[in-house]
CSV table of C-alpha atoms and ligand atoms in Angstrom, one decimal:
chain,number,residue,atom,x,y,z
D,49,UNK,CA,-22.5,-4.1,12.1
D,50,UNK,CA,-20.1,-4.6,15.2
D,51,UNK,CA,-17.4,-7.5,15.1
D,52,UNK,CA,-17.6,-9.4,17.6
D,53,UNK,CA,-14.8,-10.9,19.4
D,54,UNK,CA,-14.2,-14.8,18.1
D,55,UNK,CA,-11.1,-15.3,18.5
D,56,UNK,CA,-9.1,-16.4,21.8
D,57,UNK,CA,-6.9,-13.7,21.9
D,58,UNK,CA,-6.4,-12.2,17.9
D,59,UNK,CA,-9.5,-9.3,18.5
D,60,UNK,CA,-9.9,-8.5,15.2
D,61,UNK,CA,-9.7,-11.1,12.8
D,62,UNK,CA,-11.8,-9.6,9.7
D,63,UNK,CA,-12.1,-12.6,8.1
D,64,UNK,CA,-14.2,-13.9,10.4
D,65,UNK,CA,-16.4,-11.0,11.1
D,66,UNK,CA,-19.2,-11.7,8.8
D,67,UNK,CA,-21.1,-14.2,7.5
D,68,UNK,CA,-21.4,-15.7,4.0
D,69,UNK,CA,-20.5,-18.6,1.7
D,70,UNK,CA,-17.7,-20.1,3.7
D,71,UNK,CA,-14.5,-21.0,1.3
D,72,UNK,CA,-12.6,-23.9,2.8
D,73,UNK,CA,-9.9,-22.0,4.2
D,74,UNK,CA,-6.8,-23.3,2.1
D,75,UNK,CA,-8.8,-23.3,-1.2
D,76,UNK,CA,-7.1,-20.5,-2.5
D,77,UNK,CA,-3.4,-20.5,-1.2
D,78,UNK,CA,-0.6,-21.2,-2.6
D,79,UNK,CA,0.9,-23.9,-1.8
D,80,UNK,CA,4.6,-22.3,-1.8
D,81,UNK,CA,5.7,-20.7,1.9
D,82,UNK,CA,8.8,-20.7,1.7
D,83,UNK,CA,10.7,-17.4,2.8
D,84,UNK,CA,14.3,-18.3,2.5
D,85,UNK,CA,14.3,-20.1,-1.1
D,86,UNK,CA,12.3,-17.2,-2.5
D,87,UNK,CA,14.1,-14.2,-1.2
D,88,UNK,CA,16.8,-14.0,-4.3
D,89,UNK,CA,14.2,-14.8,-7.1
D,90,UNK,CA,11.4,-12.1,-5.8
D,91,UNK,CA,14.3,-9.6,-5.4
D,92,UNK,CA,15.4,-10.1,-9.2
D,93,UNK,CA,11.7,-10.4,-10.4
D,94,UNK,CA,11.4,-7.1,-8.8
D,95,UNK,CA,14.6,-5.5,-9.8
D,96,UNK,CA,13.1,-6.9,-13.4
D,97,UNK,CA,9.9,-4.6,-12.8
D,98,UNK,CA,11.1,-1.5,-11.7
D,99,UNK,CA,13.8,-1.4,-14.5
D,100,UNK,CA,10.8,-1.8,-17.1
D,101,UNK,CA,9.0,1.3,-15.4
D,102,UNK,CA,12.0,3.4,-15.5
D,103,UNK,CA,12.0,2.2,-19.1
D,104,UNK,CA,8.3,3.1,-19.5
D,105,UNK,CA,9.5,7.1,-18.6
D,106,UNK,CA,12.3,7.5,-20.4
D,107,UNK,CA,10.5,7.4,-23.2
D,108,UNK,CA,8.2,10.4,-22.1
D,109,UNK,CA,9.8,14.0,-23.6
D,110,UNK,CA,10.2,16.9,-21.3
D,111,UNK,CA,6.9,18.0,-21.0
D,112,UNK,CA,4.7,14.8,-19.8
D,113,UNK,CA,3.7,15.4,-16.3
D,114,UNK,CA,5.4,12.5,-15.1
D,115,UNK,CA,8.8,11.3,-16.7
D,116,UNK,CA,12.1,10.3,-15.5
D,117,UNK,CA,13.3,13.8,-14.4
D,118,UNK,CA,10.1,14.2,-12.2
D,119,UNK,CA,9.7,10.9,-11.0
D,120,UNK,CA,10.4,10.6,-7.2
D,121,UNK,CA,11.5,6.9,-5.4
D,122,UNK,CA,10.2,5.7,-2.4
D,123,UNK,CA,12.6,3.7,-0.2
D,124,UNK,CA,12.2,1.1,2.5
D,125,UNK,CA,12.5,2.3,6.2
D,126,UNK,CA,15.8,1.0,6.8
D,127,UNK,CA,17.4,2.4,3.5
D,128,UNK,CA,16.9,5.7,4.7
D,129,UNK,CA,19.3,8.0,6.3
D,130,UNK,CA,19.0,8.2,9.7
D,131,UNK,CA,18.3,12.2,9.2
D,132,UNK,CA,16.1,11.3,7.2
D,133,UNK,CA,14.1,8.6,9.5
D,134,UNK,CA,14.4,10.9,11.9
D,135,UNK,CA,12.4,13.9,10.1
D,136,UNK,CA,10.4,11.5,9.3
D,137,UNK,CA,9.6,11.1,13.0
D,138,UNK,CA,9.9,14.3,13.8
D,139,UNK,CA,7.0,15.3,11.0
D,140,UNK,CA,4.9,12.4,12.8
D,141,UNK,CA,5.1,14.0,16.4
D,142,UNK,CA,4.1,17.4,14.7
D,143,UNK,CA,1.0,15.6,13.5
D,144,UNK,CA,0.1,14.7,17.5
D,145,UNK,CA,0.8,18.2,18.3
D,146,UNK,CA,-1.3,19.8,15.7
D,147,UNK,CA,-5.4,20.9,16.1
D,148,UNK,CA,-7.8,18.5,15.2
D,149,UNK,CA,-9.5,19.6,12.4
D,150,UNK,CA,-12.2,17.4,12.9
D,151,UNK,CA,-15.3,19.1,14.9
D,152,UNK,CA,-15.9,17.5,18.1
D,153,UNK,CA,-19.0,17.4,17.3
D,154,UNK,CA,-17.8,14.9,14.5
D,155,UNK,CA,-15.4,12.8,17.2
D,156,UNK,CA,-15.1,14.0,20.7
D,157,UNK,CA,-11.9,11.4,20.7
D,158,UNK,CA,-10.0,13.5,17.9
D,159,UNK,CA,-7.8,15.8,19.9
D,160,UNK,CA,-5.1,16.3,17.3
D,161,UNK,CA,-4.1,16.7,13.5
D,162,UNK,CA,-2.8,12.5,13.4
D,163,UNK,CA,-6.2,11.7,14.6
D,164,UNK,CA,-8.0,13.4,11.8
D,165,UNK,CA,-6.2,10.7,9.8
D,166,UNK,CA,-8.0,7.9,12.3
D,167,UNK,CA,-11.4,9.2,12.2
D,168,UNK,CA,-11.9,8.9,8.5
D,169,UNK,CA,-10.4,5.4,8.6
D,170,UNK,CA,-12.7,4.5,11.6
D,171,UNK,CA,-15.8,6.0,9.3
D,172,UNK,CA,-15.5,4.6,6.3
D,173,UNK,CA,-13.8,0.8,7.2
D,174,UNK,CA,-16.5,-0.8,6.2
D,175,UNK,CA,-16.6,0.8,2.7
D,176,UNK,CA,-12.7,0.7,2.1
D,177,UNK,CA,-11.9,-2.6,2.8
D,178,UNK,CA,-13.1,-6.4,1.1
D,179,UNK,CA,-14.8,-3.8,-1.3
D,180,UNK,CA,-13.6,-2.2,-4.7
D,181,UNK,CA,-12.0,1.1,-3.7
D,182,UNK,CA,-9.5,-1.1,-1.2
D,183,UNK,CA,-6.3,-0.1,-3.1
D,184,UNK,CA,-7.3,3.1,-4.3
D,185,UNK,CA,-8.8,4.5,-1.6
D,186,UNK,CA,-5.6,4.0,0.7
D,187,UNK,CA,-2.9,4.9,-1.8
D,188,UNK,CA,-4.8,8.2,-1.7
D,189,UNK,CA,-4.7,8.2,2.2
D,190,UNK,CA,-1.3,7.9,2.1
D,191,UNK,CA,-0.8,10.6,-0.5
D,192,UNK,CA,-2.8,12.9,1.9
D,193,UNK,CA,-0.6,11.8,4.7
D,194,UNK,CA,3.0,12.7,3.4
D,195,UNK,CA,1.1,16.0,1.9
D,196,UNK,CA,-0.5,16.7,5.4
D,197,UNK,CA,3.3,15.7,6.9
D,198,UNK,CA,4.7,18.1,4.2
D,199,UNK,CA,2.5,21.1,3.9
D,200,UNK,CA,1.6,21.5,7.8
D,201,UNK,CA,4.2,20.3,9.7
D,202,UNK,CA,7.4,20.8,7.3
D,203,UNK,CA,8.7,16.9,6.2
D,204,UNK,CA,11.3,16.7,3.8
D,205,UNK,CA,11.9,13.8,3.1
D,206,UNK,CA,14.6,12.6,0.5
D,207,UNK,CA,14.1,14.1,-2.4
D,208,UNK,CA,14.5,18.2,-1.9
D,209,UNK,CA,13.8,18.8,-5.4
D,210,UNK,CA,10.2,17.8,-5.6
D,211,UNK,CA,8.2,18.6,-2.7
D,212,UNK,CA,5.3,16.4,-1.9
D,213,UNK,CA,6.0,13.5,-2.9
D,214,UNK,CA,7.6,11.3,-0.3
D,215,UNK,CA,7.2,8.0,0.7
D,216,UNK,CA,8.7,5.3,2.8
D,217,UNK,CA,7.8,1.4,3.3
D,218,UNK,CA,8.3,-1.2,5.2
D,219,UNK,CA,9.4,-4.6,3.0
D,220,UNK,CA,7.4,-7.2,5.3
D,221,UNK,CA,10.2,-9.6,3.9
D,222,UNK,CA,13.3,-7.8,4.9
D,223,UNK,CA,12.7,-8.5,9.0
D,224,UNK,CA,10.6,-11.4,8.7
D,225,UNK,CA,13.1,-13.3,11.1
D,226,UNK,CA,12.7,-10.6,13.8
D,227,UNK,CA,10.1,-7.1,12.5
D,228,UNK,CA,11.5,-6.8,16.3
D,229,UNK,CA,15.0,-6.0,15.7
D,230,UNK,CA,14.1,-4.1,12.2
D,231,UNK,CA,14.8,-0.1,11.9
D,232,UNK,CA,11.3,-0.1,12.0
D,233,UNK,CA,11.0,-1.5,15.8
D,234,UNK,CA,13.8,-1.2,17.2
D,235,UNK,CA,13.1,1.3,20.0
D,236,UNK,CA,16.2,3.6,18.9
D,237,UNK,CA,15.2,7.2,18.3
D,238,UNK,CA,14.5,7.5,14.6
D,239,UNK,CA,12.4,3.9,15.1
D,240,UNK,CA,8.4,4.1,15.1
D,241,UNK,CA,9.0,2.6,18.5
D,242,UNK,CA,10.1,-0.2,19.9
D,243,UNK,CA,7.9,-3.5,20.9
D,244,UNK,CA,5.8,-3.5,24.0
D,245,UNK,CA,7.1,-4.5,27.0
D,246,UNK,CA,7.5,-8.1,27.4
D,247,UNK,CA,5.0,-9.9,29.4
D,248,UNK,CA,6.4,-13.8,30.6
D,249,UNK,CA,2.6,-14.7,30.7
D,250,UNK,CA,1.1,-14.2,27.7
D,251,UNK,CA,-1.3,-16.2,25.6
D,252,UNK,CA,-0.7,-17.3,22.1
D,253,UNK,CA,-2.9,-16.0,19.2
D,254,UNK,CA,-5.7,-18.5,18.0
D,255,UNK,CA,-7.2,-17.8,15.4
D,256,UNK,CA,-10.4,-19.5,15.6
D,257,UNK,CA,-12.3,-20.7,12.8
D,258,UNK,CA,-16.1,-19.8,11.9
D,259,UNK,CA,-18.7,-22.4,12.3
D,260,UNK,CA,-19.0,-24.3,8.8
D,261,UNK,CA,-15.5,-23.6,7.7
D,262,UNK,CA,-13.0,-26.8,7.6
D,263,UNK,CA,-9.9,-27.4,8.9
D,264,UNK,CA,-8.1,-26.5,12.2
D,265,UNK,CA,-8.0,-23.2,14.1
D,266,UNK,CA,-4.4,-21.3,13.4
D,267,UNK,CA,-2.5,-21.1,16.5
D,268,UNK,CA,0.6,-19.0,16.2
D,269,UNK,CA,3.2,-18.0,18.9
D,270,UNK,CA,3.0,-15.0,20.9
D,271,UNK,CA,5.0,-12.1,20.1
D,272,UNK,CA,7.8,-11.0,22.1
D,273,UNK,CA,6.6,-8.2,23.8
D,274,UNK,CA,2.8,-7.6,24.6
D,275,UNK,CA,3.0,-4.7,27.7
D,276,UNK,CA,3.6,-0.5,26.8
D,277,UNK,CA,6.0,0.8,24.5
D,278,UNK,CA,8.9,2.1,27.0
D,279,UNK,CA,11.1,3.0,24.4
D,280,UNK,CA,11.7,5.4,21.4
D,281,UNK,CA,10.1,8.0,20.0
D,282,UNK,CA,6.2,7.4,20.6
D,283,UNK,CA,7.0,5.9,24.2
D,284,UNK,CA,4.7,8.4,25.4
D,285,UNK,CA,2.6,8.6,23.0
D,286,UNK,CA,-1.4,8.6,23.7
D,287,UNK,CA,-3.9,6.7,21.7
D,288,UNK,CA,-7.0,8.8,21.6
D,289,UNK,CA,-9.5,6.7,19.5
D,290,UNK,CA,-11.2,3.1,19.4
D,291,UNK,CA,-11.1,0.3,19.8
D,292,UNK,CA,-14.0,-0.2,17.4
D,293,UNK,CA,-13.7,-4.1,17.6
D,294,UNK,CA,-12.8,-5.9,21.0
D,295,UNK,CA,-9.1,-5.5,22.7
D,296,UNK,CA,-7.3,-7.9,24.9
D,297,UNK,CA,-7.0,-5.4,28.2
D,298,UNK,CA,-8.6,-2.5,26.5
D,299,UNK,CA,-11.4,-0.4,27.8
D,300,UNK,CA,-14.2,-0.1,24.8
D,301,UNK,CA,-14.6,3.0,23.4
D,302,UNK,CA,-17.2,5.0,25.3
D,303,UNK,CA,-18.9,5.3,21.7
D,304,UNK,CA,-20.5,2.3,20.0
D,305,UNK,CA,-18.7,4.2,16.8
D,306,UNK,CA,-15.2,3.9,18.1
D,307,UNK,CA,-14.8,8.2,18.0
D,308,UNK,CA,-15.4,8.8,21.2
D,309,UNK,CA,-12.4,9.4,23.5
D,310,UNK,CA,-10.6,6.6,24.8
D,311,UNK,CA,-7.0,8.1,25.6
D,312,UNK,CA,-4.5,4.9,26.3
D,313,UNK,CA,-0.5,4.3,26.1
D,314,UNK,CA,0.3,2.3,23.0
D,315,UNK,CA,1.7,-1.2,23.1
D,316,UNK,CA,2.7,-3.9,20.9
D,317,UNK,CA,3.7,-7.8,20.5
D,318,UNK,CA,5.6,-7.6,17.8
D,319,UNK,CA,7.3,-10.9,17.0
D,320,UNK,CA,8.2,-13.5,14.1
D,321,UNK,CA,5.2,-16.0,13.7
D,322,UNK,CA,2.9,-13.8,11.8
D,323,UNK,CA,4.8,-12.1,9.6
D,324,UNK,CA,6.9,-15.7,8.9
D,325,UNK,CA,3.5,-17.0,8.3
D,326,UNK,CA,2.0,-14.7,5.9
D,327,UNK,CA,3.8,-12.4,4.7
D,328,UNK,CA,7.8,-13.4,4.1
D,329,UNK,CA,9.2,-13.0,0.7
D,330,UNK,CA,7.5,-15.8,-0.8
D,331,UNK,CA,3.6,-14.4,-0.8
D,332,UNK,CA,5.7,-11.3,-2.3
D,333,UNK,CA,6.8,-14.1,-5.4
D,334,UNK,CA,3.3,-15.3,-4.9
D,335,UNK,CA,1.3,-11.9,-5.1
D,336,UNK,CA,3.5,-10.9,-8.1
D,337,UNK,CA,2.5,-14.3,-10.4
D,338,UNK,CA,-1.4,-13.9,-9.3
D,339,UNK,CA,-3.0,-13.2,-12.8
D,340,UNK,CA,-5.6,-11.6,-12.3
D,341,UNK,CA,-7.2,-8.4,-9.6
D,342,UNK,CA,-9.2,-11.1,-7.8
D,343,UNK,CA,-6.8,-13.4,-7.4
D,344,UNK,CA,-4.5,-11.1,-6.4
D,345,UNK,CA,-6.6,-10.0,-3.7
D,346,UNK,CA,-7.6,-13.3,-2.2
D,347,UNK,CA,-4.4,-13.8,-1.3
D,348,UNK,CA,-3.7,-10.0,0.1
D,349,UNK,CA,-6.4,-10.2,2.0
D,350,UNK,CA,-7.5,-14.0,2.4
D,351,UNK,CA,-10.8,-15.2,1.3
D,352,UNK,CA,-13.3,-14.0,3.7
D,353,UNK,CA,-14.9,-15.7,6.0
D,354,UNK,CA,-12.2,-18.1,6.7
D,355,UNK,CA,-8.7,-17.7,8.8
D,356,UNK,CA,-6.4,-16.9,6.2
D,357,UNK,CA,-5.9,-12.6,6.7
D,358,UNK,CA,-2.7,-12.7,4.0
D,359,UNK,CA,-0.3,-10.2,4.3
D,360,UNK,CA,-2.3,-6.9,5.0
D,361,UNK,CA,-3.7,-8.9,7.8
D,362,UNK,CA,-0.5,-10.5,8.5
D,363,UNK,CA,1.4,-7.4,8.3
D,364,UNK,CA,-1.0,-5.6,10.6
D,365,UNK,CA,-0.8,-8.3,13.2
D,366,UNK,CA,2.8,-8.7,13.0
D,367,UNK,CA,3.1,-5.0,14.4
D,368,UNK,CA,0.0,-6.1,17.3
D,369,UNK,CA,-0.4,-9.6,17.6
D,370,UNK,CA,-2.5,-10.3,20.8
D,371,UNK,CA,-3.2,-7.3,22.8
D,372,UNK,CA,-1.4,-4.6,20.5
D,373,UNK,CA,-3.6,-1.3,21.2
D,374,UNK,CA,-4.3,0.2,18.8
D,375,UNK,CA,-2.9,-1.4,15.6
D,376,UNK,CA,-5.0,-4.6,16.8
D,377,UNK,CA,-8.1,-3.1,15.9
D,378,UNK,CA,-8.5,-3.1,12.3
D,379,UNK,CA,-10.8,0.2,12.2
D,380,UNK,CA,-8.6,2.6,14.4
D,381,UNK,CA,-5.0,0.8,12.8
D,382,UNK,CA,-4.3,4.1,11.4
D,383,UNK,CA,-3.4,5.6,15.2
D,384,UNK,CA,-0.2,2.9,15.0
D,385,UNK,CA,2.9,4.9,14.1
D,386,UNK,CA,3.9,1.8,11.6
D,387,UNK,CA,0.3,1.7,10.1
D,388,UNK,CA,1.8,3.8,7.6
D,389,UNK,CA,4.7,1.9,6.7
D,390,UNK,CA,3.4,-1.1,6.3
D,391,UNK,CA,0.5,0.6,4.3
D,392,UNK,CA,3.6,1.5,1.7
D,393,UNK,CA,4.6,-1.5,1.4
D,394,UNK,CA,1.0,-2.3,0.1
D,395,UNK,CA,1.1,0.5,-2.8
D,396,UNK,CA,4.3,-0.9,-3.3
D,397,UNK,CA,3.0,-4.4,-3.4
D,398,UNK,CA,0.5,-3.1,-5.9
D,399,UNK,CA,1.9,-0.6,-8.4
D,400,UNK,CA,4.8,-3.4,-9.1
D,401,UNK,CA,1.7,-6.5,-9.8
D,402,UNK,CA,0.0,-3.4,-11.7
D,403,UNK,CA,3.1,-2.8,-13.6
D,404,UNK,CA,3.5,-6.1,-15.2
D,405,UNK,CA,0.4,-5.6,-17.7
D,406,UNK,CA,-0.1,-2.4,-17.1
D,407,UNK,CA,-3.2,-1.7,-19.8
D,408,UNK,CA,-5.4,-4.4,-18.0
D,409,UNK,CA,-4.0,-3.5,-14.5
D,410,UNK,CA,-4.7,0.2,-14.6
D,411,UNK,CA,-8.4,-0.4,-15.5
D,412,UNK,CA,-9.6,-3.8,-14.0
D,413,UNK,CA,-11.0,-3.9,-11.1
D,414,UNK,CA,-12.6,-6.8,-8.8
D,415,UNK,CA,-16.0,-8.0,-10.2
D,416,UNK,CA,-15.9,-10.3,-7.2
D,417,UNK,CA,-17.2,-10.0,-3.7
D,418,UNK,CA,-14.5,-7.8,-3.1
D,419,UNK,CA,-15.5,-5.5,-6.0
D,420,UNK,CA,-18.7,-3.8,-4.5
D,421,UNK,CA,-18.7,-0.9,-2.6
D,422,UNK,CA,-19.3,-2.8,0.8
D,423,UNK,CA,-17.2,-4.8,2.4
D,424,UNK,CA,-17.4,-8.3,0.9
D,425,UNK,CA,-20.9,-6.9,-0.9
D,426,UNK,CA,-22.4,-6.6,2.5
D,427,UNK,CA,-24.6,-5.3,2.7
D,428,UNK,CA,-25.3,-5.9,-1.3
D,429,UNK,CA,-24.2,-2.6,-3.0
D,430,UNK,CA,-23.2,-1.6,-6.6
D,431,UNK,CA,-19.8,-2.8,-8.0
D,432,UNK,CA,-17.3,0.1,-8.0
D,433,UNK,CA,-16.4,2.4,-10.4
D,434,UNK,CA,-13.5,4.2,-11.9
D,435,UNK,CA,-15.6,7.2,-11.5
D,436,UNK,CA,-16.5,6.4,-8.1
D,437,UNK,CA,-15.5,9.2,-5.8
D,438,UNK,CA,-12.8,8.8,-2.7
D,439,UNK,CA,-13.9,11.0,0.4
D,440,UNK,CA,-11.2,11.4,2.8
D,441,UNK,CA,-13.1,13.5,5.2
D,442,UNK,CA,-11.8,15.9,7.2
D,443,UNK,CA,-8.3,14.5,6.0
D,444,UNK,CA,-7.7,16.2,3.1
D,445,UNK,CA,-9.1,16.7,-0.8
D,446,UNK,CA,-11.2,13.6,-2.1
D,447,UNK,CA,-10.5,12.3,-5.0
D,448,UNK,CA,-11.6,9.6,-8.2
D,449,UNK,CA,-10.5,6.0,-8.0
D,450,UNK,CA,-9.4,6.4,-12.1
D,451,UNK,CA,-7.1,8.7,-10.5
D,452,UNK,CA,-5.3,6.1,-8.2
D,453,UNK,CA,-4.8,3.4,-10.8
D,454,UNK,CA,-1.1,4.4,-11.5
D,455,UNK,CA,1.6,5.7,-9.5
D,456,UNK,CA,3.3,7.4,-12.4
D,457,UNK,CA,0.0,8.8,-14.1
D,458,UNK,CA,-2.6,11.1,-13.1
D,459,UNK,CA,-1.7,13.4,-9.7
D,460,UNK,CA,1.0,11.0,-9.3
D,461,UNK,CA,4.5,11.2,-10.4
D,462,UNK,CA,6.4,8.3,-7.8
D,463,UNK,CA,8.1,4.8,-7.7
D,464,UNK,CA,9.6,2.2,-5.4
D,465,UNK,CA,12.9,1.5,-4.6
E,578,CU,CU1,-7.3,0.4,6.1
């Protein structure tokens, strides 16, 4: 199955890729989005959370493999030092410089050790998102990540007395007003870069709705950059994989698989409208109150087949809006120096929504569309399993998705600041 390209200018608009049982597009929204009312309410609702979790392991003794001595907290980008941002930077560039441990025989386009990490996200896209494993499957990418960053190329991080365990997000409601300006963007040395450069004649994003779906096509502004990444850290930086789906002003990958090699400067259009429009700090309030694993994951990912993305989508496109190469192609996202961030900021997202009922929370999962090990059951395919397996390739160790249920159980031993 290849997406094809249906929108004006916003390549790779999931959502729309497929067909199936249209849902009128606002069915399932809430009818709150209001960023500036909810900020102070989802921060205390949050603050409300976190203080029951480090409730929750203070009651453990000495000896449980996660409890409040061992636990490790994972901060947002711009609460970091700036040492610290900056070996996290530092640990990324490693990455670029390191083999590939992928064969080329696997993926000509992998030519380094960060790419390894795009090749098994390119493979198994169509297994790891809309389906069961979703959640799961990337907080253990991410796990493999920071252990990759720690064990091969030396990262830190903040917390010297447990090595392994680090983490950093981005809080998609903390910049919402300008993601340009943020830590994160910004351009300055321990950023992930700053926007692309900035184009004066530049389409906006449409995103256009499928046939048989009501309503009005979703036209937001353009971003307020669009050209190359001149500035910080990854300036120079060369994308190596994809596009799997269509790019604005992007060769296609010489491989109808995305692998093959495709080596490209980054750029970006990184700018307000998406990132007001789906994911400010009321879908955070929102997510939190959803009662149920479906629910919750209509609105993180939108219902399919229609133009609502929510904020996974919304957070991805707020880092590439229009021509962003590569973090505007959903399958090779992973070779965008924010990907990872924002990715965070998903576990985050999660663990807290798993931590307000945690006995339902750390079992349930979606017997919906987005349950089944395809994407949106397509093609038709068992519903997953805690047993189910989690391959990560030539990443790292795979894993079970029982395992990824808690952050503070299992191999895992973290929470969120
Ligand atoms: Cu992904």
């Amino acid at each position: 199955m290849r997406a094809s390209l249906i929108t004006t200018c916003l390549a790779a608009t999931l959502a729309n890729v497929a067909s199936g049982a249209a849902i009128s597009k606002h069915e399932l929204l809430d009818a709150s989005n209001d960023h500036e009312s909810a900020k102070e309410p989802v921060k205390k609702l949050i603050a409300e959370i976190q203080q029951g979790l480090i409730d929750e392991l203070s009651k453990r003794g000495p000896d449980a493999a996660c409890n409040l001595d061992k636990v490790v907290y994972r901060r947002e980008y711009g609460d970091l030092t700036r040492e610290e941002r900056l070996d996290y930077v530092r640990a990324m560039q490693c990455m670029m410089d390191a083999p590939a441990k992928t064969p080329a025989s696997v993926s000509p386009g992998a030519k380094n050790r960060f790419d390894d990490f795009v090749v098994t996200h390119i493979q198994q896209t169509f297994t790891a998102h809309y389906s069961g494993n979703f959640q799961a499957w990337h907080r253990w990418f991410m796990h493999s990540w920071e252990k990759a960053l720690r064990d091969e190329c030396g990262y830190k991080g903040y917390q010297p007395k447990l090595i392994g365990r680090t983490k950093q997000y981005w809080d998609w409601s903390k910049y919402a007003e300008a993601p340009q300006d943020s830590p994160i963007f910004n351009g300055e040395d321990d950023s992930m870069g700053g926007n692309g450069e900035y184009l004066p004649d530049f389409p906006n994003s449409v995103i256009v709705l499928p046939e048989g779906v009501t309503g009005d096509d979703i036209e937001l502004p353009r971003g307020l950059g669009g050209g190359l990444v001149t500035k910080g850290p990854f300036a120079n930086m060369t994308v190596n994989l994809g596009p799997y789906a269509a790019l604005h002003d992007t060769a296609p990958n010489p491989q109808a698989d995305g692998l093959g090699y495709n080596p490209r400067p980054l750029k970006r259009d990184v700018g307000p409208a998406m990132n007001m429009r789906y994911a400010n700090a009321s879908t955070l309030w929102n997510l939190l109150h959803k009662p149920n694993i479906k629910e919750y994951r209509l609105l993180l990912e939108g219902p399919f087949n229609t133009g609502e993305i929510g904020p996974h989508g919304g957070g991805h496109y707020t880092i590439n809006l229009c021509s962003g190469d590569p973090g505007g192609d959903f399958w090779t996202a992973p070779a965008e120096p924010a990907f990872y961030l924002h990715h965070g900021m998903m576990d985050r997202m999660w663990s807290l929504w798993q931590a307000i009922d945690p006995e339902t929370r750390h079992v349930d999962l979606d017997a919906g569309a987005y349950g089944h090990r395809t994407w949106n059951n397509e093609p038709p395919s068992p519903l997953t399993s805690l047993d189910d397996t989690i391959d990560m390739g030539y990443v790292g160790e795979g894993s079970v998705i029982r395992e990824q249920m808690s952050t503070i159980d299992g191999p895992h031993c973290y929470l969120y600041k």
